[in-house]
Amino acid sequence: MTGKAIDFSSRRKKLSELVLDDSVILLSSSTLKSRNSDSDYPFRQDSNFYYLSGFNEPESIKSY
């Protein structure tokens, strides 16, 4: 595992210690925002989603 992967893994582990056993955590990422009918704003991932997953794609769902 790379250093970044270890960081994300340890963050998820800390989160899992805060919830009850047999619980599920669902996180959703940001979506693309339309500027007008021809273009979108630059994509920016939700900070909490990225902090836990490291995944930078729009309209994603992550479960733990």
mmCIF file of C-alpha atoms in Angstrom:
data_model
loop_
_atom_site.group_PDB
_atom_site.id
_atom_site.type_symbol
_atom_site.label_atom_id
_atom_site.label_comp_id
_atom_site.label_asym_id
_atom_site.label_seq_id
_atom_site.Cartn_x
_atom_site.Cartn_y
_atom_site.Cartn_z
ATOM 1 C CA MET A 1 0.000 0.000 0.000
ATOM 2 C CA THR A 2 1.154 3.494 -0.723
ATOM 3 C CA GLY A 3 1.327 6.173 1.940
ATOM 4 C CA LYS A 4 -1.895 7.768 0.716
ATOM 5 C CA ALA A 5 -3.760 4.450 0.672
ATOM 6 C CA ILE A 6 -2.684 3.814 4.261
ATOM 7 C CA ASP A 7 -3.949 7.274 5.280
ATOM 8 C CA PHE A 8 -7.383 6.650 3.744
ATOM 9 C CA SER A 9 -7.534 3.201 5.305
ATOM 10 C CA SER A 10 -6.679 4.506 8.782
ATOM 11 C CA ARG A 11 -9.285 7.270 8.455
ATOM 12 C CA ARG A 12 -11.970 4.723 7.578
ATOM 13 C CA LYS A 13 -10.890 2.564 10.511
ATOM 14 C CA LYS A 14 -11.259 5.508 12.904
ATOM 15 C CA LEU A 15 -14.737 6.202 11.525
ATOM 16 C CA SER A 16 -15.796 2.572 11.907
ATOM 17 C CA GLU A 17 -14.793 2.689 15.583
ATOM 18 C CA LEU A 18 -17.350 5.475 16.139
ATOM 19 C CA VAL A 19 -20.411 3.594 14.863
ATOM 20 C CA LEU A 20 -22.326 0.648 16.280
ATOM 21 C CA ASP A 21 -21.488 -2.900 15.228
ATOM 22 C CA ASP A 22 -23.449 -4.154 12.202
ATOM 23 C CA SER A 23 -23.954 -0.569 10.987
ATOM 24 C CA VAL A 24 -23.475 0.606 7.431
ATOM 25 C CA ILE A 25 -22.007 3.970 6.489
ATOM 26 C CA LEU A 26 -23.039 5.411 3.115
ATOM 27 C CA LEU A 27 -21.305 8.446 1.650
ATOM 28 C CA SER A 28 -22.169 10.181 -1.588
ATOM 29 C CA SER A 29 -19.859 12.328 -3.641
ATOM 30 C CA SER A 30 -20.513 15.652 -5.289
ATOM 31 C CA THR A 31 -22.293 15.916 -8.606
ATOM 32 C CA LEU A 32 -21.471 17.918 -11.688
ATOM 33 C CA LYS A 33 -22.942 21.408 -11.537
ATOM 34 C CA SER A 34 -24.216 23.044 -14.716
ATOM 35 C CA ARG A 35 -22.976 26.525 -15.461
ATOM 36 C CA ASN A 36 -25.386 26.876 -18.368
ATOM 37 C CA SER A 37 -26.777 24.624 -21.089
ATOM 38 C CA ASP A 38 -23.352 24.344 -22.751
ATOM 39 C CA SER A 39 -20.886 23.856 -19.915
ATOM 40 C CA ASP A 40 -20.359 22.693 -16.351
ATOM 41 C CA TYR A 41 -18.460 24.238 -13.479
ATOM 42 C CA PRO A 42 -15.122 22.537 -12.758
ATOM 43 C CA PHE A 43 -15.737 19.466 -10.618
ATOM 44 C CA ARG A 44 -14.764 19.648 -6.951
ATOM 45 C CA GLN A 45 -15.183 16.565 -4.818
ATOM 46 C CA ASP A 46 -16.968 16.753 -1.464
ATOM 47 C CA SER A 47 -14.213 17.172 1.136
ATOM 48 C CA ASN A 48 -15.576 14.538 3.537
ATOM 49 C CA PHE A 49 -16.017 11.973 0.769
ATOM 50 C CA TYR A 50 -12.479 12.515 -0.514
ATOM 51 C CA TYR A 51 -11.004 12.508 3.010
ATOM 52 C CA LEU A 52 -12.325 8.998 3.616
ATOM 53 C CA SER A 53 -12.095 7.469 0.148
ATOM 54 C CA GLY A 54 -9.512 9.306 -1.952
ATOM 55 C CA PHE A 55 -11.899 8.832 -4.881
ATOM 56 C CA ASN A 56 -12.342 11.868 -7.102
ATOM 57 C CA GLU A 57 -15.189 10.933 -9.450
ATOM 58 C CA PRO A 58 -18.589 12.659 -9.543
ATOM 59 C CA GLU A 59 -21.849 10.942 -8.616
ATOM 60 C CA SER A 60 -20.243 8.119 -6.629
ATOM 61 C CA ILE A 61 -21.432 6.260 -3.560
ATOM 62 C CA LYS A 62 -19.144 4.543 -1.076
ATOM 63 C CA SER A 63 -20.247 2.133 1.628
ATOM 64 C CA TYR A 64 -18.298 0.989 4.674
#
